[in-house]
PDB file of C-alpha atoms and ligand atoms in Angstrom:
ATOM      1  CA  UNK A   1       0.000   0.000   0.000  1.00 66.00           C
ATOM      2  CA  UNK A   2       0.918   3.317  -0.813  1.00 83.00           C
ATOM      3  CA  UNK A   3       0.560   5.837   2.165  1.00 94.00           C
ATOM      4  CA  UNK A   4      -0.635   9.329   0.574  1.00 97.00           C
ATOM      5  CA  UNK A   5      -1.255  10.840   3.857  1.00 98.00           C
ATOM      6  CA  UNK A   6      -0.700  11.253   7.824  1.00 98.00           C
ATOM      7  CA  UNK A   7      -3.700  12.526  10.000  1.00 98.00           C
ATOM      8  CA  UNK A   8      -2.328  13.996  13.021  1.00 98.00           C
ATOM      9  CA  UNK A   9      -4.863  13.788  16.618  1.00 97.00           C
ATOM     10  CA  UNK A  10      -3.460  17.187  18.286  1.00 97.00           C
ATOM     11  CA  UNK A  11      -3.838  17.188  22.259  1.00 94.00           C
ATOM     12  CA  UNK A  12      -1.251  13.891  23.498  1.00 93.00           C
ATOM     13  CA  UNK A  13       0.222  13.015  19.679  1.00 96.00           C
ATOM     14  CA  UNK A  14       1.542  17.069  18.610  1.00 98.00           C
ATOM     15  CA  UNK A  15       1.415  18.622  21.706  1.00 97.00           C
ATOM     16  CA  UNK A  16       0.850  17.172  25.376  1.00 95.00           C
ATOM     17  CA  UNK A  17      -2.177  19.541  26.203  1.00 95.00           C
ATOM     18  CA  UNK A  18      -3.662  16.376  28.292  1.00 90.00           C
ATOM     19  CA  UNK A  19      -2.006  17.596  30.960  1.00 92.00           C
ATOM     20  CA  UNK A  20      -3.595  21.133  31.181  1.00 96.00           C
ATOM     21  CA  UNK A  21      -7.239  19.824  29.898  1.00 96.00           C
ATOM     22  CA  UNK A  22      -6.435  17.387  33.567  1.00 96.00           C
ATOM     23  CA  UNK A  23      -5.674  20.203  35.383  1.00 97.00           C
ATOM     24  CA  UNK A  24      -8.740  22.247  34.513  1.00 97.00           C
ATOM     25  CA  UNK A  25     -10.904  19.433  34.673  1.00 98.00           C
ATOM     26  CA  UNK A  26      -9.674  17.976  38.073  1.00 98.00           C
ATOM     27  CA  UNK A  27     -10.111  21.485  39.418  1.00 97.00           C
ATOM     28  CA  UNK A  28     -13.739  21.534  39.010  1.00 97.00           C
ATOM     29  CA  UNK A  29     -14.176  18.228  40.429  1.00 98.00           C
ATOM     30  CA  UNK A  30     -12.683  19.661  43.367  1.00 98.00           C
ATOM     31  CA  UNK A  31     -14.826  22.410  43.863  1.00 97.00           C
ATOM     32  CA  UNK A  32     -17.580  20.383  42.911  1.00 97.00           C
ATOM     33  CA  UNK A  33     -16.781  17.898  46.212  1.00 97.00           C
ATOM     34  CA  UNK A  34     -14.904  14.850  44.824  1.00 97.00           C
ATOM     35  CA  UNK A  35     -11.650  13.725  43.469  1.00 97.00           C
ATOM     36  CA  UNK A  36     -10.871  12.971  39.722  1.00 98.00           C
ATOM     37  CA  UNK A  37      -8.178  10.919  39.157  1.00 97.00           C
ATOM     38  CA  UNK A  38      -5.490  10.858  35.952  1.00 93.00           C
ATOM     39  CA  UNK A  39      -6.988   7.072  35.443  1.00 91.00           C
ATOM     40  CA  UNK A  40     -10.534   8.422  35.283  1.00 94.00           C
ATOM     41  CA  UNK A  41      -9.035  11.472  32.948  1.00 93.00           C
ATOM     42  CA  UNK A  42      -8.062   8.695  30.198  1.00 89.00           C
ATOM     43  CA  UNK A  43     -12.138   8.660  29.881  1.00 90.00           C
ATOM     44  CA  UNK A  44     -12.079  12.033  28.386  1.00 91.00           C
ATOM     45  CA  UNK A  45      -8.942  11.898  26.032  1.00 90.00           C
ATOM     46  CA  UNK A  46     -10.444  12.646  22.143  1.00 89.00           C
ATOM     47  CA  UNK A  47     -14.302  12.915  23.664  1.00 88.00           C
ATOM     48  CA  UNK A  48     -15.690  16.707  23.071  1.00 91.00           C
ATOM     49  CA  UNK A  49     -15.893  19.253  25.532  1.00 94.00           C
ATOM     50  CA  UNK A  50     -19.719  18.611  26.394  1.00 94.00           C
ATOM     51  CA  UNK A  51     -18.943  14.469  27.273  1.00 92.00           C
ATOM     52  CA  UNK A  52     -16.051  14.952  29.070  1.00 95.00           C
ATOM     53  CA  UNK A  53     -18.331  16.999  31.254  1.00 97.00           C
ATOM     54  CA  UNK A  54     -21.245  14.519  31.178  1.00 97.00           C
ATOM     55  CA  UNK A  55     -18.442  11.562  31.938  1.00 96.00           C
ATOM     56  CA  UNK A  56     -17.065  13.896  35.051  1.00 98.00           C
ATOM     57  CA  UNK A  57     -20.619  14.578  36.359  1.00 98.00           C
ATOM     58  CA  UNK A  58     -21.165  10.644  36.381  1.00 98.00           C
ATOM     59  CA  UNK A  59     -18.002   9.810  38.162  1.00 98.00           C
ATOM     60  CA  UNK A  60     -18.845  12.740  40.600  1.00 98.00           C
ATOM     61  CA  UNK A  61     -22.533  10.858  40.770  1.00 97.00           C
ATOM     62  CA  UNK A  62     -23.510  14.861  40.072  1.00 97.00           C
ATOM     63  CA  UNK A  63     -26.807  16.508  37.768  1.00 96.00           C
ATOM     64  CA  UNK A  64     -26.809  19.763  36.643  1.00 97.00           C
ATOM     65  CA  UNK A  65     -29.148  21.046  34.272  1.00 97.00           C
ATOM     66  CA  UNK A  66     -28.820  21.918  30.264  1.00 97.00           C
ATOM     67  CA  UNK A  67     -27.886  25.741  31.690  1.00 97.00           C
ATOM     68  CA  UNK A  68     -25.771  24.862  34.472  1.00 97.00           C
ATOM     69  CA  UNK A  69     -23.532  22.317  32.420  1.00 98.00           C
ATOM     70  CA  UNK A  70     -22.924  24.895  29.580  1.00 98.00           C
ATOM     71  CA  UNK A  71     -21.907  27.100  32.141  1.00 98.00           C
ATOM     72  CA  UNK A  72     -19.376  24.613  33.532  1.00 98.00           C
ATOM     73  CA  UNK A  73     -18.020  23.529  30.380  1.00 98.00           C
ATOM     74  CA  UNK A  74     -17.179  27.498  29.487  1.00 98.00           C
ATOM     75  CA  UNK A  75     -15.854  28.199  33.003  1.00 98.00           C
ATOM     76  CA  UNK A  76     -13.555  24.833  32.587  1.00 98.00           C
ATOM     77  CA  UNK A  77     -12.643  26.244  28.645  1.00 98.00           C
ATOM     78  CA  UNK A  78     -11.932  29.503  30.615  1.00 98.00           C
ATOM     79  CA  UNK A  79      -9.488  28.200  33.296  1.00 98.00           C
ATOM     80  CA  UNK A  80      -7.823  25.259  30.224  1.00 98.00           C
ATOM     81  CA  UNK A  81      -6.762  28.777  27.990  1.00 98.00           C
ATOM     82  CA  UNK A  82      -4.712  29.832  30.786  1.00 97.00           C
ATOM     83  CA  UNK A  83      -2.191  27.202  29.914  1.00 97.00           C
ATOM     84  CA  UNK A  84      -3.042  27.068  26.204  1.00 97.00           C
ATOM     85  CA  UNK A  85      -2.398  30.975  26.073  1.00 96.00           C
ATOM     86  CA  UNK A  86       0.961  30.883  27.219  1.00 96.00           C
ATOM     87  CA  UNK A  87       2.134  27.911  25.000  1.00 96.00           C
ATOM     88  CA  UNK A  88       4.891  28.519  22.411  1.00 95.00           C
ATOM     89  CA  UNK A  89       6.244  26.190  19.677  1.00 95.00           C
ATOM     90  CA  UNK A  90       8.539  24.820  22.473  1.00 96.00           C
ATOM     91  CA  UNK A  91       5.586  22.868  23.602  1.00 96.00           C
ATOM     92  CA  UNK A  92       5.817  20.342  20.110  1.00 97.00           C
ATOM     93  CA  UNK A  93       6.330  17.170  20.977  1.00 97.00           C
ATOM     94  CA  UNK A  94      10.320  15.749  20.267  1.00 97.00           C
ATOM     95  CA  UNK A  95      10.453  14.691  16.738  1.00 97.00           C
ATOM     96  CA  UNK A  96       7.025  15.574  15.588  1.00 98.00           C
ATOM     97  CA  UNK A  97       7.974  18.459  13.525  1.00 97.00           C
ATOM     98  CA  UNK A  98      10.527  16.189  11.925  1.00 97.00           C
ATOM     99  CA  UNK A  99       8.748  13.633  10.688  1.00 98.00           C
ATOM    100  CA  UNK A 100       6.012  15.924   9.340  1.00 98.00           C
ATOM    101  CA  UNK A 101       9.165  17.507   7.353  1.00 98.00           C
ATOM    102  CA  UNK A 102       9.873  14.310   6.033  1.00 98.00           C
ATOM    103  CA  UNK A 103       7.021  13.085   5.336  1.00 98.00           C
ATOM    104  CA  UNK A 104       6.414  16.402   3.404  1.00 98.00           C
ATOM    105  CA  UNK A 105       9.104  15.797   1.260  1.00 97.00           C
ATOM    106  CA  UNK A 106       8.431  12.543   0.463  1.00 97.00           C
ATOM    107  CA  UNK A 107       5.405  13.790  -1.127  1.00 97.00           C
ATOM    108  CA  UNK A 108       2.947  12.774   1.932  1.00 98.00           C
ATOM    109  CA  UNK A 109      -0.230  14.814   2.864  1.00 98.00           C
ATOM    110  CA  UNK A 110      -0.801  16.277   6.066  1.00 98.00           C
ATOM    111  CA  UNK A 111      -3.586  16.974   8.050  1.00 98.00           C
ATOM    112  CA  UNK A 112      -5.200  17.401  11.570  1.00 98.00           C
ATOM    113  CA  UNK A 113      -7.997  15.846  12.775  1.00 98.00           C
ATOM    114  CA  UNK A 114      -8.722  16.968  16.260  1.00 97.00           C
ATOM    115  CA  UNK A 115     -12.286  17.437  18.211  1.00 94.00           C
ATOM    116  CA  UNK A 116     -10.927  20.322  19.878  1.00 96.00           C
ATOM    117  CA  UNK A 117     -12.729  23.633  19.308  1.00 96.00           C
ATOM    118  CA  UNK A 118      -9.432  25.252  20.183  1.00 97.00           C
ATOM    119  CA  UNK A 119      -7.333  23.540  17.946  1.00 97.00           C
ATOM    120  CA  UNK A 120      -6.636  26.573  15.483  1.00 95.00           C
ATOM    121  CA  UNK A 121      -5.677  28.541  18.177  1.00 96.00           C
ATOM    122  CA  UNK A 122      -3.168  26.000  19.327  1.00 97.00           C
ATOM    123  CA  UNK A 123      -1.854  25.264  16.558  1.00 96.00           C
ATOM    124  CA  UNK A 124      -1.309  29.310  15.817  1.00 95.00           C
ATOM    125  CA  UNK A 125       0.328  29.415  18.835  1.00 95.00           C
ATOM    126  CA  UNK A 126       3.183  26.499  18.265  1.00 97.00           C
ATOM    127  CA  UNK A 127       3.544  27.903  14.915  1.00 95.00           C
ATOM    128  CA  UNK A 128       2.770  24.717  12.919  1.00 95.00           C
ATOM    129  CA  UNK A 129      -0.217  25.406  10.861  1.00 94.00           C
ATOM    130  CA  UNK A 130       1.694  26.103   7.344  1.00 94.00           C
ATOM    131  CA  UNK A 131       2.534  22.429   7.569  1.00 96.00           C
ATOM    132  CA  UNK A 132      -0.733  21.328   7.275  1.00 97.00           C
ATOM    133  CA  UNK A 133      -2.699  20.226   3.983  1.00 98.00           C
ATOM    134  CA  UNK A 134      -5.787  20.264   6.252  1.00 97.00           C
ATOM    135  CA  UNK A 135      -7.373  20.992   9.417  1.00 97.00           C
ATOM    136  CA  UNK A 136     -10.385  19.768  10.502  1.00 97.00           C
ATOM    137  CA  UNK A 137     -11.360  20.167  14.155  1.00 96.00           C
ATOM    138  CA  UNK A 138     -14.096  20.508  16.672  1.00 94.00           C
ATOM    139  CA  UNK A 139     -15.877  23.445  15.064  1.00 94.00           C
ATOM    140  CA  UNK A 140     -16.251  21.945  12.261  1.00 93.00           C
ATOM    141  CA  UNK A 141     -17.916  18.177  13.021  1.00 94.00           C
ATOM    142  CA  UNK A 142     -20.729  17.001  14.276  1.00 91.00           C
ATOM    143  CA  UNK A 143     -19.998  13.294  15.241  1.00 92.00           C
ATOM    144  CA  UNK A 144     -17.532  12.957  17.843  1.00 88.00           C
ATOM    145  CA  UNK A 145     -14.834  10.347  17.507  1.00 91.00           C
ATOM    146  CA  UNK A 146     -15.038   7.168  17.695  1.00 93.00           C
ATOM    147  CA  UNK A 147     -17.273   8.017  14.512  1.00 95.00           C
ATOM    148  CA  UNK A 148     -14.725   8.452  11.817  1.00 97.00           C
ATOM    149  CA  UNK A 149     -16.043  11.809  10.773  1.00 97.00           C
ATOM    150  CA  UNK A 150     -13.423  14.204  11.484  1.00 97.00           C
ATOM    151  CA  UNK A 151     -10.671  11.641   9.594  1.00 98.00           C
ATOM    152  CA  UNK A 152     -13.138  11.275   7.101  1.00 98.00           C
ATOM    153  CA  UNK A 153     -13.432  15.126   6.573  1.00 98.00           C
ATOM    154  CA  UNK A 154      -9.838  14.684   6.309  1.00 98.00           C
ATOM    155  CA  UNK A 155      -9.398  12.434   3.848  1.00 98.00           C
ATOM    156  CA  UNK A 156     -11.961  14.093   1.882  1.00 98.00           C
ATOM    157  CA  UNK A 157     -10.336  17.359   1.662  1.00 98.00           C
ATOM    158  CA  UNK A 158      -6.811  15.758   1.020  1.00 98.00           C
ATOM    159  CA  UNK A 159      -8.536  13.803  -2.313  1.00 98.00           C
ATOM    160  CA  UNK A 160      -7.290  10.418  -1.125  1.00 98.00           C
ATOM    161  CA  UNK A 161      -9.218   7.418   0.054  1.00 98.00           C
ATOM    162  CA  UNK A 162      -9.331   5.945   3.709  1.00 98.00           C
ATOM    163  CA  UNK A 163      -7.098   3.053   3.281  1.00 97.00           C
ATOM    164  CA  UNK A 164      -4.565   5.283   1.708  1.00 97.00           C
ATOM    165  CA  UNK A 165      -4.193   7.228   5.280  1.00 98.00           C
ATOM    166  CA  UNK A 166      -2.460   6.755   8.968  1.00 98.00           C
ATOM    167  CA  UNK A 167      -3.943   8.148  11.333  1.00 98.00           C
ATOM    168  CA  UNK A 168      -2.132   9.289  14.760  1.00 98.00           C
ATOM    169  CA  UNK A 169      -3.664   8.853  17.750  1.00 97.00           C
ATOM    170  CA  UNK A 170      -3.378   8.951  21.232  1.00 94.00           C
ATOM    171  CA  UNK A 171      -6.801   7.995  22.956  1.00 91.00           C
ATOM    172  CA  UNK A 172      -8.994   5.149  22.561  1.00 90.00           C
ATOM    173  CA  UNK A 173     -12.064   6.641  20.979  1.00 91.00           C
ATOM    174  CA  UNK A 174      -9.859   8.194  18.203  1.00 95.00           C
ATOM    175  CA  UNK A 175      -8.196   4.836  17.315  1.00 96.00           C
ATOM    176  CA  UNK A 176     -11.688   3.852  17.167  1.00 96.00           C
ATOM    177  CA  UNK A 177     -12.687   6.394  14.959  1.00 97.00           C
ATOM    178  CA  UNK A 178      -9.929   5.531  12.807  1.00 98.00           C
ATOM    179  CA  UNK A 179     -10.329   2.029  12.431  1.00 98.00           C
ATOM    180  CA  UNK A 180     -14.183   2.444  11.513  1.00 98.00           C
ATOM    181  CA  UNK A 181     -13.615   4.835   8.794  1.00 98.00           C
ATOM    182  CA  UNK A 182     -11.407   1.982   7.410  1.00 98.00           C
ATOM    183  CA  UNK A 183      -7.607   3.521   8.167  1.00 98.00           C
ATOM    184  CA  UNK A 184      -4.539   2.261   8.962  1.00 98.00           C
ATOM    185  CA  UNK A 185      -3.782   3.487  13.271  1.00 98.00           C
ATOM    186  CA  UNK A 186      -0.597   3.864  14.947  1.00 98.00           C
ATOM    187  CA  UNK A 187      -1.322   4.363  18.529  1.00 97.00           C
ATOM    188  CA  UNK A 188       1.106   7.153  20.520  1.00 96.00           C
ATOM    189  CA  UNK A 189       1.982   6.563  23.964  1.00 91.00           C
ATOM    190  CA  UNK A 190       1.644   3.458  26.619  1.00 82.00           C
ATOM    191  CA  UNK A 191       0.329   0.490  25.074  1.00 79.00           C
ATOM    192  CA  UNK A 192      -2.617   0.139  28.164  1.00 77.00           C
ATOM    193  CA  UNK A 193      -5.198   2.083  26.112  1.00 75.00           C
ATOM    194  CA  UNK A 194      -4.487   1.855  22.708  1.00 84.00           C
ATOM    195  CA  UNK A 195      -4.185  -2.439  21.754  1.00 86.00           C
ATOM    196  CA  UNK A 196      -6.488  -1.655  18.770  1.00 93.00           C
ATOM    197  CA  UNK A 197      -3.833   0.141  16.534  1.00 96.00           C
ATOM    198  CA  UNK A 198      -1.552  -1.448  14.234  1.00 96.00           C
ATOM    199  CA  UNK A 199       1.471  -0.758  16.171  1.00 96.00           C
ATOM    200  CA  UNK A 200       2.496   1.543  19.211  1.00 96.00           C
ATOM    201  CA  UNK A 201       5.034   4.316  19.416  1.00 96.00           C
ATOM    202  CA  UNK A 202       6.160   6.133  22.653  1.00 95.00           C
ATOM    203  CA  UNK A 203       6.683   9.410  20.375  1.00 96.00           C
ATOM    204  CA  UNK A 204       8.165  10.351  17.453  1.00 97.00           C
ATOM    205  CA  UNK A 205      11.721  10.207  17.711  1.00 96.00           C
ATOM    206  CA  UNK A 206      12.065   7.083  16.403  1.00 95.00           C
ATOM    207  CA  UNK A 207      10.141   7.012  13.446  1.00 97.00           C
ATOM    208  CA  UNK A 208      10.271   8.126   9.571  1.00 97.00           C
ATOM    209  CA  UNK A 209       9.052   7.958   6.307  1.00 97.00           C
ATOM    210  CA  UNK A 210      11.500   4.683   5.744  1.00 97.00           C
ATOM    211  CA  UNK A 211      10.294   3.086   8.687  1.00 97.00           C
ATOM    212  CA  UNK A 212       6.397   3.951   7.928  1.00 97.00           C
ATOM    213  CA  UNK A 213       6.937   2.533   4.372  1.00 96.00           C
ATOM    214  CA  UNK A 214       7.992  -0.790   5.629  1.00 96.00           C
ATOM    215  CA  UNK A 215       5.000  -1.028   8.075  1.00 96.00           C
ATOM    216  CA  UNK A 216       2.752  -0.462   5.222  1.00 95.00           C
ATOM    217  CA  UNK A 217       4.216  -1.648   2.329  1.00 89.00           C
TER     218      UNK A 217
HETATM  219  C1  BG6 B 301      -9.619  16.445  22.432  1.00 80.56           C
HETATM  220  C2  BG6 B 301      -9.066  16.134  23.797  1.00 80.56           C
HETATM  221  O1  BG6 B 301      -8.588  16.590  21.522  1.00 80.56           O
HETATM  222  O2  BG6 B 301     -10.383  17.638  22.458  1.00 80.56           O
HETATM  223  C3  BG6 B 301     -10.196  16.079  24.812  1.00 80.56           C
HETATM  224  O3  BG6 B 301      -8.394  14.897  23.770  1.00 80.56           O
HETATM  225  C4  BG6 B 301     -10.983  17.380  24.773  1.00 80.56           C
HETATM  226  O4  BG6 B 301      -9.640  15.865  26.091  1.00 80.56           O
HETATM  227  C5  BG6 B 301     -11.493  17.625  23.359  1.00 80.56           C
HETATM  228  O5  BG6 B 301     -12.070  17.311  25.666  1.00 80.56           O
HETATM  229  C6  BG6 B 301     -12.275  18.926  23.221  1.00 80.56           C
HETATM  230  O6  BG6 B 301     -11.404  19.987  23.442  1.00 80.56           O
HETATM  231  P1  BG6 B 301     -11.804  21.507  23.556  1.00 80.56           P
HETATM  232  O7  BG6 B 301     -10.495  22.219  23.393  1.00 80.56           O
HETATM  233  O8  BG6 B 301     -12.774  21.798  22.428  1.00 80.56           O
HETATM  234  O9  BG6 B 301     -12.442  21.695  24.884  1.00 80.56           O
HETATM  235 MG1   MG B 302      -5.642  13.093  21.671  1.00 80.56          MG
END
């Protein structure tokens, strides 16, 4: 198989934003009355703003009305730019901008696929956006992942056909979403999570367009 494109996940594959969407999350758990652990948090990796909130309610056994939980998913948005604001290109991930480099000149297409309404302003902020082919993101789906929407978008806006992608993720429900819109996953991070991709990579130090070829040839 030929591969004629990459789909990059953003938060935990391009930048490690997990950590501040944990913070801000584990914050209003507090001051809501219980604890939320980083275990729990791997719940809400690649789910939208509005289930990560339903998911935290249920672990907090909490209900809040329609009103009160779009208030609680702005003031946790609110308290998650903090962090996000300050970020600089610095925050890339070792060897992602690399690869994408080589990838790029070995004629591969690039794109995000993220269900974060913030990705364009993260990705403004680490400077990487002119690398991109495509971005689709959380403003602009309507099916959260694991439906394959937002790689589909992708794919569709790149010209090339599902099986002709890889798709990068670093949560569960995206290598879901992968995998039913018929791609090819690699899985970034520990393996715990992610044993439905095709293989697993601790980051992106190690790999290149070589090494990607043999995988998939
Ligand atoms: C995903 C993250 O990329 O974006 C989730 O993995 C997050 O943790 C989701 O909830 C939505 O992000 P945002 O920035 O729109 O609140
Ligand atoms: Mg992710």
């Amino acid at each position: 198989m030929q591969i004629k494109a990459c789909l990059f996940d953003l938060d935990g594959v391009i930048v490690d934003t997990a950590k501040y969407h944990f913070i801000a999350w584990k914050e209003m758990a507090a001051g809501l009355g219980f604890d939320f652990t980083e275990k729990e948090n791997e719940l809400l990796k690649g789910v939208s703003r509005m289930r990560s909130l339903d998911i935290l309610l249920e672990i907090g056994k909490i209900t809040k009305t329609g009103e009160e939980k779009l208030r609680l998913a702005e003031q946790k948005n609110q308290r998650y730019l903090e962090y996000v604001n300050q970020m600089t290109e610095e925050e890339i991930l070792p060897g992602v901008a690399k690869f994408i480099d080589d990838l790029r000149s070995n004629g591969v297409l690039i794109a995000l696929g993220s269900a974060s309404k913030n990705a364009p302003l993260i990705m403004e902020r680490i400077h990487l956006a002119e690398k991109f082919d495509a971005i689709v993101d959380g403003n602009s789906v309507t099916k959260a992942k694991p439906d394959p929407e937002v790689f589909l978008k992708c794919a569709e806006l790149l010209k090339v056909k599902p099986h002709e992608c890889v798709v990068f993720e670093d949560a569960q429900a995206g290598i879901e979403a992968a995998l039913n819109g018929g791609m090819k996953v690699i899985g970034v991070g520990s393996p715990e999570n992610l044993s439905l991709a095709d293989y697993l990579i601790p980051g992106f130090k190690k790999l290149d367009y070589e090494l990607l070829s043999k995988w998939y040839k």
